[in-house]
């Protein structure tokens, strides 16, 4: 059955509350300044798990669901504000309202979905519309555990972006999974450092969001060997050892600019925006279990005067230079200030923008709830065009790029010969790895 025919039916809905009540002195949680300027829409990610034996899994399914719920309840005790509700832009009432948990059935096998990938269909696996703006009445966390006919499972998790960046999101899921396996390391999340470093402001701050438009998605896979070849092509006297992401971002940006110039004519200003994890920028670096939006938006402006400006070596050097110049001060509204500058260039100067978000190097495949690590994870985009989401492949040595463009742009972009020299178009999740599996999918 093709993924376009995928139907998802919820079978049970309940609320998971923290295993222990939140103490009275923790009832009000103050957001950080960088939380304040984030949108309240959800950060939606789905984790896919194969089943080794469908008959065994049918017998074990109630126990697995119960394990997910009990461990989520324990995780919410540690991340107690995740189980609360918004009071206003600066604070959360930690009232233990809990998280929504939905059980659902999918009318096809997991292999049908992952071998005939249609990213637009994956939104069906969530209990809420991922584009929903979370209000004072909504759950901050929702989960839907989807079971396929083969026994495979997809766990779709939404957490409002107002309280997590990518690092916080995946650390929370990793903690929840470790509790489910009885392997919790006992390290508690730090919920207060972010607001102490970036204290909230008691005023209404404009939140930032990109323009939304209907777009299509494609999955491009960079194998380890193609990444090495691309890095070699990007190397120069200015940047002798480009990183994996330096090289991949440079190629994608170049191909996107080429697409834009073919369709829309030449523009002189092109913007590439990357999210910077601030945890690594402190001395000493902050640990990964510090919770909240600890990121900045780093904008690189490229002025294209002639074709030499679009050489990969030049683009990598420009990206590296901008990263080296990046500085911030404690308490500064880095995200808001940079985004205001960027949107002025987009709206007033007609600059073309490209937004890059990445989970490369994060523990996205460590979400093992007791039945193995996920075979694939996907971050759902919220109708934002000119966006790429970079993830490690599950072996960790390749990179997949989920690219979102308008239909017209994608038709040109995906035929770019320079791009196709380094990528494969990943319609089948299992084709881009050399790992074989006897799991029943």
Coordinates of C-alpha atoms in Angstrom, one line a residue:
X1 CA 0.0 0.0 0.0
X2 CA 1.5 3.3 -1.0
X3 CA 2.1 5.9 1.7
X4 CA -0.4 8.3 -0.1
X5 CA -3.1 5.8 1.2
X6 CA -1.9 5.9 4.8
X7 CA -4.7 6.3 7.2
X8 CA -4.2 6.8 10.9
X9 CA -7.0 6.1 13.5
X10 CA -6.7 7.0 17.2
X11 CA -7.8 4.2 19.5
X12 CA -7.1 5.7 22.9
X13 CA -6.5 9.1 24.4
X14 CA -5.3 10.0 27.9
X15 CA -3.5 12.5 30.0
X16 CA -0.1 11.6 31.5
X17 CA 0.6 13.5 34.7
X18 CA 4.0 13.8 36.5
X19 CA 4.7 10.8 38.8
X20 CA 5.2 13.2 41.7
X21 CA 3.4 16.6 42.3
X22 CA 5.4 19.7 41.7
X23 CA 6.4 21.4 45.0
X24 CA 4.6 24.7 45.8
X25 CA 7.8 26.7 45.5
X26 CA 8.2 25.6 41.9
X27 CA 4.7 26.4 40.7
X28 CA 5.7 29.4 38.6
X29 CA 8.4 28.8 36.0
X30 CA 10.0 31.9 34.4
X31 CA 11.0 31.7 30.8
X32 CA 14.3 33.1 29.6
X33 CA 14.6 36.0 27.2
X34 CA 15.5 33.7 24.4
X35 CA 12.4 31.6 25.1
X36 CA 10.3 34.7 25.0
X37 CA 11.1 35.6 21.4
X38 CA 10.4 32.1 20.2
X39 CA 7.1 31.2 18.5
X40 CA 4.7 29.0 20.5
X41 CA 4.2 26.5 17.7
X42 CA 5.2 22.9 18.3
X43 CA 8.6 21.3 17.5
X44 CA 7.4 18.1 15.9
X45 CA 9.6 15.0 15.5
X46 CA 8.6 11.4 14.7
X47 CA 10.8 8.4 15.6
X48 CA 10.3 5.1 13.6
X49 CA 10.9 1.7 15.1
X50 CA 10.8 -1.7 13.3
X51 CA 9.3 -4.8 14.8
X52 CA 11.2 -8.1 14.8
X53 CA 8.2 -10.3 15.2
X54 CA 4.6 -9.0 14.6
X55 CA 3.0 -11.8 16.7
X56 CA 5.2 -11.2 19.7
X57 CA 4.7 -7.5 19.4
X58 CA 0.9 -7.8 19.4
X59 CA 1.1 -9.7 22.7
X60 CA 3.6 -7.2 24.0
X61 CA 1.9 -4.0 22.7
X62 CA 0.0 -3.2 26.0
X63 CA 3.1 -3.6 28.0
X64 CA 5.1 -1.3 25.6
X65 CA 2.4 1.3 25.7
X66 CA 2.3 1.1 29.5
X67 CA 6.1 1.4 29.6
X68 CA 6.0 4.6 27.5
X69 CA 3.3 6.1 29.7
X70 CA 4.9 5.3 33.1
X71 CA 8.4 6.5 32.0
X72 CA 6.9 9.7 30.5
X73 CA 5.2 10.4 33.8
X74 CA 8.6 10.0 35.6
X75 CA 10.3 12.2 33.0
X76 CA 7.7 14.9 33.5
X77 CA 8.5 15.0 37.2
X78 CA 12.1 16.0 36.2
X79 CA 10.9 18.4 33.4
X80 CA 8.0 19.6 35.6
X81 CA 7.3 22.8 33.5
X82 CA 6.6 20.6 30.5
X83 CA 3.5 19.4 32.3
X84 CA 2.2 22.9 32.9
X85 CA 0.5 25.6 30.9
X86 CA 1.4 29.1 29.7
X87 CA 0.3 32.0 31.9
X88 CA 1.7 34.6 29.6
X89 CA 4.8 35.3 27.4
X90 CA 7.1 35.2 30.4
X91 CA 6.0 32.3 32.6
X92 CA 4.4 28.9 32.9
X93 CA 2.1 27.7 35.7
X94 CA 3.5 24.3 36.7
X95 CA 0.0 22.9 37.6
X96 CA 0.8 19.2 36.6
X97 CA -1.9 19.2 33.9
X98 CA 0.3 16.7 32.2
X99 CA 0.9 15.7 28.6
X100 CA -1.5 14.3 26.0
X101 CA -0.8 10.7 25.0
X102 CA -2.7 9.1 22.1
X103 CA -2.5 5.5 20.9
X104 CA -3.2 5.0 17.2
X105 CA -3.2 2.4 14.4
X106 CA -1.9 2.8 10.9
X107 CA -3.4 0.8 8.0
X108 CA -0.1 -0.1 6.3
X109 CA 3.3 -1.6 7.1
X110 CA 6.2 0.6 8.2
X111 CA 8.1 -0.5 5.1
X112 CA 5.4 1.0 2.9
X113 CA 6.0 4.3 4.4
X114 CA 9.8 4.3 4.6
X115 CA 10.5 2.6 1.2
X116 CA 8.1 5.0 -0.6
X117 CA 8.8 8.1 1.4
X118 CA 6.3 10.9 1.1
X119 CA 7.2 13.4 3.8
X120 CA 4.0 15.3 3.4
X121 CA 2.1 12.3 4.8
X122 CA 4.0 12.1 8.1
X123 CA 1.9 14.8 9.7
X124 CA -0.9 12.3 10.0
X125 CA 1.1 10.5 12.7
X126 CA 0.7 13.5 15.2
X127 CA -2.1 14.0 17.6
X128 CA -2.3 17.7 16.8
X129 CA -1.6 19.9 13.9
X130 CA 2.1 20.7 14.3
X131 CA 1.4 24.3 13.1
X132 CA -0.9 24.9 16.1
X133 CA 0.1 28.0 18.1
X134 CA 0.1 26.8 21.7
X135 CA -2.3 28.8 23.9
X136 CA -2.9 29.0 27.6
X137 CA -5.3 26.1 27.2
X138 CA -3.1 23.7 25.3
X139 CA -0.8 20.9 26.4
X140 CA 2.9 21.9 26.1
X141 CA 3.8 18.3 25.2
X142 CA 1.7 15.8 23.1
X143 CA 2.6 12.3 22.1
X144 CA 1.1 9.8 19.6
X145 CA 2.3 6.2 19.5
X146 CA 1.4 4.8 16.1
X147 CA 1.4 1.1 15.5
X148 CA 1.7 -0.2 11.9
X149 CA 0.1 -3.5 10.6
X150 CA 3.5 -5.1 10.7
X151 CA 4.0 -4.3 14.3
X152 CA 6.4 -1.4 13.7
X153 CA 5.9 1.8 15.6
X154 CA 6.2 5.6 15.0
X155 CA 6.3 7.8 18.1
X156 CA 5.4 11.3 17.2
X157 CA 6.3 13.9 19.8
X158 CA 5.4 17.6 19.9
X159 CA 7.0 20.0 22.4
X160 CA 6.3 23.7 22.1
X161 CA 9.3 25.5 20.7
X162 CA 8.8 28.2 23.4
X163 CA 10.5 25.9 25.9
X164 CA 13.0 23.9 23.9
X165 CA 15.6 24.2 21.2
X166 CA 16.8 21.1 19.3
X167 CA 19.4 20.3 22.0
X168 CA 16.8 20.4 24.8
X169 CA 14.2 18.5 22.8
X170 CA 16.5 15.5 22.0
X171 CA 18.0 15.5 25.5
X172 CA 14.4 15.2 26.9
X173 CA 13.5 12.3 24.6
X174 CA 16.8 10.6 25.5
X175 CA 16.1 11.0 29.2
X176 CA 12.5 9.6 28.8
X177 CA 13.9 6.6 26.8
X178 CA 16.6 6.0 29.4
X179 CA 13.9 5.9 32.2
X180 CA 11.9 3.5 30.1
X181 CA 14.9 1.1 29.9
X182 CA 15.7 1.5 33.6
X183 CA 19.0 3.1 32.6
X184 CA 18.6 6.7 33.8
X185 CA 22.0 8.1 34.7
X186 CA 20.4 10.2 37.5
X187 CA 21.6 13.5 36.1
X188 CA 18.7 16.0 36.5
X189 CA 18.0 18.6 33.8
X190 CA 19.0 22.1 34.7
X191 CA 15.9 24.2 34.3
X192 CA 17.2 27.5 35.7
X193 CA 20.5 28.4 34.0
X194 CA 18.9 29.7 30.8
X195 CA 16.8 32.3 32.6
X196 CA 19.7 33.3 34.9
X197 CA 22.0 33.9 31.8
X198 CA 19.2 35.6 29.8
X199 CA 16.6 37.0 32.3
X200 CA 13.2 37.6 30.9
X201 CA 11.9 41.0 30.2
X202 CA 8.5 42.0 31.6
X203 CA 7.2 43.5 28.4
X204 CA 5.7 42.2 25.2
X205 CA 8.5 41.2 22.8
X206 CA 7.9 40.6 19.2
X207 CA 8.3 36.9 18.4
X208 CA 10.0 36.0 15.2
X209 CA 8.7 33.8 12.4
X210 CA 9.4 33.2 8.8
X211 CA 6.8 33.7 6.1
X212 CA 4.7 30.5 5.5
X213 CA 3.8 29.2 2.1
X214 CA 3.0 25.9 0.5
X215 CA 6.1 23.9 -0.2
X216 CA 7.3 20.5 -1.1
X217 CA 10.0 18.4 0.5
X218 CA 12.8 16.2 -0.8
X219 CA 15.4 14.1 1.1
X220 CA 18.9 14.3 -0.2
X221 CA 21.5 12.0 1.2
X222 CA 25.2 12.7 1.4
X223 CA 27.2 9.4 1.8
X224 CA 30.5 9.5 3.8
X225 CA 32.5 9.2 0.6
X226 CA 30.6 12.1 -1.1
X227 CA 31.1 14.3 2.0
X228 CA 34.8 13.7 1.9
X229 CA 34.9 14.5 -1.8
X230 CA 32.9 17.7 -1.2
X231 CA 35.1 18.8 1.7
X232 CA 38.1 18.4 -0.6
X233 CA 36.5 20.5 -3.3
X234 CA 35.6 23.2 -0.6
X235 CA 39.1 23.3 0.9
X236 CA 41.2 26.4 0.3
X237 CA 44.1 28.3 1.9
X238 CA 41.5 30.3 3.9
X239 CA 39.7 27.1 5.2
X240 CA 42.0 24.2 4.8
X241 CA 39.7 21.7 6.7
X242 CA 36.1 22.5 6.1
X243 CA 33.6 20.7 8.5
X244 CA 31.0 18.3 7.1
X245 CA 28.2 20.9 7.6
X246 CA 30.4 23.7 6.2
X247 CA 30.7 21.8 2.9
X248 CA 27.1 20.6 2.8
X249 CA 25.6 24.0 3.6
X250 CA 27.8 25.7 1.0
X251 CA 26.7 23.4 -1.8
X252 CA 23.0 23.6 -0.9
X253 CA 23.2 27.4 -0.7
X254 CA 25.0 27.7 -4.0
X255 CA 22.4 25.4 -5.7
X256 CA 19.6 27.4 -4.1
X257 CA 21.0 30.7 -5.3
X258 CA 21.5 29.3 -8.8
X259 CA 17.8 28.1 -8.8
X260 CA 16.6 31.5 -7.6
X261 CA 18.6 33.4 -10.3
X262 CA 17.2 31.1 -13.0
X263 CA 13.6 31.6 -11.9
X264 CA 13.6 35.1 -10.5
X265 CA 16.5 36.9 -12.1
X266 CA 19.6 38.1 -10.4
X267 CA 19.5 39.6 -6.9
X268 CA 22.6 41.1 -5.3
X269 CA 21.8 40.0 -1.7
X270 CA 21.6 36.5 -0.4
X271 CA 21.2 35.5 3.2
X272 CA 22.0 32.2 4.9
X273 CA 20.8 31.9 8.5
X274 CA 22.1 29.2 10.8
X275 CA 21.1 28.4 14.4
X276 CA 24.1 28.5 16.8
X277 CA 24.1 26.4 19.9
X278 CA 25.1 28.8 22.7
X279 CA 25.9 26.0 25.1
X280 CA 29.2 25.5 23.3
X281 CA 30.0 29.2 23.4
X282 CA 30.3 29.6 27.1
X283 CA 33.6 29.0 29.0
X284 CA 33.4 26.4 30.2
X285 CA 30.7 25.0 27.8
X286 CA 27.3 24.4 29.4
X287 CA 26.2 20.7 29.6
X288 CA 23.7 19.4 27.2
X289 CA 21.1 18.9 30.0
X290 CA 20.6 22.7 30.3
X291 CA 17.0 23.2 29.2
X292 CA 15.6 26.0 27.1
X293 CA 16.3 28.0 23.9
X294 CA 20.0 28.5 24.1
X295 CA 20.6 29.4 20.5
X296 CA 21.3 32.4 18.3
X297 CA 20.5 33.1 14.7
X298 CA 23.6 33.7 12.7
X299 CA 23.1 35.5 9.4
X300 CA 25.6 35.5 6.6
X301 CA 25.1 38.0 3.8
X302 CA 26.6 37.2 0.4
X303 CA 26.7 39.8 -2.3
X304 CA 26.8 38.1 -5.7
X305 CA 28.5 40.3 -8.3
X306 CA 29.9 37.6 -10.6
X307 CA 30.2 33.8 -10.9
X308 CA 33.4 33.8 -8.8
X309 CA 31.3 34.7 -5.8
X310 CA 29.5 31.4 -6.1
X311 CA 32.7 29.2 -6.0
X312 CA 32.3 26.7 -3.2
X313 CA 35.7 27.7 -1.7
X314 CA 34.5 31.3 -1.5
X315 CA 31.2 30.4 0.1
X316 CA 32.8 28.1 2.8
X317 CA 35.3 30.9 3.6
X318 CA 32.5 33.4 4.0
X319 CA 30.5 31.1 6.2
X320 CA 33.5 30.3 8.4
X321 CA 34.5 34.0 8.7
X322 CA 31.0 34.9 9.8
X323 CA 31.0 32.1 12.4
X324 CA 34.4 33.2 13.8
X325 CA 33.1 36.8 14.1
X326 CA 30.1 35.8 16.1
X327 CA 30.1 37.2 19.6
X328 CA 27.4 37.7 22.2
X329 CA 26.9 39.1 25.6
X330 CA 25.1 37.5 28.5
X331 CA 21.5 38.7 28.7
X332 CA 21.5 40.0 25.1
X333 CA 18.5 39.3 22.9
X334 CA 20.6 37.7 20.2
X335 CA 17.9 35.9 18.4
X336 CA 15.5 38.8 18.2
X337 CA 18.1 41.4 17.2
X338 CA 19.6 39.3 14.5
X339 CA 16.2 38.3 13.1
X340 CA 15.0 41.9 12.9
X341 CA 18.1 42.8 10.9
X342 CA 17.5 39.9 8.6
X343 CA 13.9 40.4 8.0
X344 CA 14.6 44.1 7.2
X345 CA 16.9 42.9 4.4
X346 CA 14.3 40.4 3.2
X347 CA 11.3 42.8 3.2
X348 CA 13.0 46.1 2.3
X349 CA 16.0 45.1 0.2
X350 CA 14.5 42.1 -1.5
X351 CA 17.2 39.7 -0.2
X352 CA 16.8 36.0 -0.8
X353 CA 17.0 34.0 2.4
X354 CA 18.0 30.4 3.2
X355 CA 17.5 29.0 6.6
X356 CA 19.6 26.1 7.9
X357 CA 18.7 24.1 11.0
X358 CA 20.7 21.0 12.1
X359 CA 20.7 18.2 14.6
X360 CA 24.0 16.8 13.4
X361 CA 26.1 15.7 16.3
X362 CA 23.1 15.4 18.6
X363 CA 21.9 12.2 20.2
X364 CA 18.8 11.9 18.0
X365 CA 19.2 8.1 17.5
X366 CA 19.6 7.4 21.2
X367 CA 15.8 7.2 21.8
X368 CA 15.8 3.5 22.7
X369 CA 12.7 2.8 24.8
X370 CA 13.6 -0.8 25.3
X371 CA 13.0 -2.2 21.8
X372 CA 16.0 -0.8 20.0
X373 CA 17.0 2.5 18.5
X374 CA 14.9 4.2 15.8
X375 CA 15.6 3.2 12.2
X376 CA 14.8 6.8 11.2
X377 CA 13.7 10.1 12.6
X378 CA 12.1 13.1 10.9
X379 CA 11.7 16.7 11.9
X380 CA 8.4 18.1 10.5
X381 CA 8.6 21.5 8.8
X382 CA 5.8 24.0 9.3
X383 CA 5.3 25.2 5.7
X384 CA 8.5 27.3 5.7
X385 CA 10.2 27.4 2.3
X386 CA 13.9 27.9 1.6
X387 CA 14.6 25.7 4.6
X388 CA 16.9 22.7 5.0
X389 CA 16.9 20.4 8.0
X390 CA 20.3 18.5 8.4
X391 CA 20.4 15.3 10.3
X392 CA 23.0 12.6 10.7
X393 CA 22.2 9.3 9.0
X394 CA 21.6 6.7 11.6
X395 CA 25.2 5.3 11.4
X396 CA 26.3 8.9 12.1
X397 CA 28.8 9.2 9.2
X398 CA 26.5 10.5 6.5
X399 CA 24.2 13.5 6.4
X400 CA 20.6 13.7 5.1
X401 CA 19.2 17.1 4.0
X402 CA 15.5 17.5 4.0
X403 CA 15.0 20.5 1.7
X404 CA 11.8 22.5 1.6
X405 CA 11.1 24.7 -1.5
X406 CA 8.1 25.8 -3.5
X407 CA 7.1 23.3 -6.1
X408 CA 8.5 25.5 -8.9
X409 CA 11.9 25.9 -7.2
X410 CA 12.2 22.2 -6.3
X411 CA 11.6 21.2 -9.9
X412 CA 14.8 23.2 -10.8
X413 CA 16.8 22.6 -7.7
X414 CA 16.6 18.8 -7.7
X415 CA 18.0 18.7 -11.3
X416 CA 21.1 20.7 -10.5
X417 CA 24.0 18.6 -11.8
X418 CA 26.5 19.9 -9.3
X419 CA 24.1 18.8 -6.5
X420 CA 23.5 15.4 -8.0
X421 CA 27.2 14.7 -8.2
X422 CA 27.2 14.5 -4.4
X423 CA 23.8 13.3 -3.3
X424 CA 21.2 10.6 -3.8
X425 CA 17.5 11.4 -3.7
X426 CA 16.3 9.4 -0.7
X427 CA 12.9 8.0 -1.4
X428 CA 13.8 4.8 0.3
X429 CA 15.2 5.1 3.8
X430 CA 16.9 1.7 3.6
X431 CA 18.8 2.3 0.3
X432 CA 21.2 4.9 1.7
X433 CA 23.0 2.7 4.2
X434 CA 25.0 -0.4 3.8
X435 CA 23.6 -2.0 7.0
X436 CA 21.4 -5.0 6.3
X437 CA 18.6 -6.0 8.6
X438 CA 16.4 -9.0 9.0
X439 CA 13.8 -7.1 11.1
X440 CA 10.3 -7.3 9.9
X441 CA 9.2 -3.8 8.9

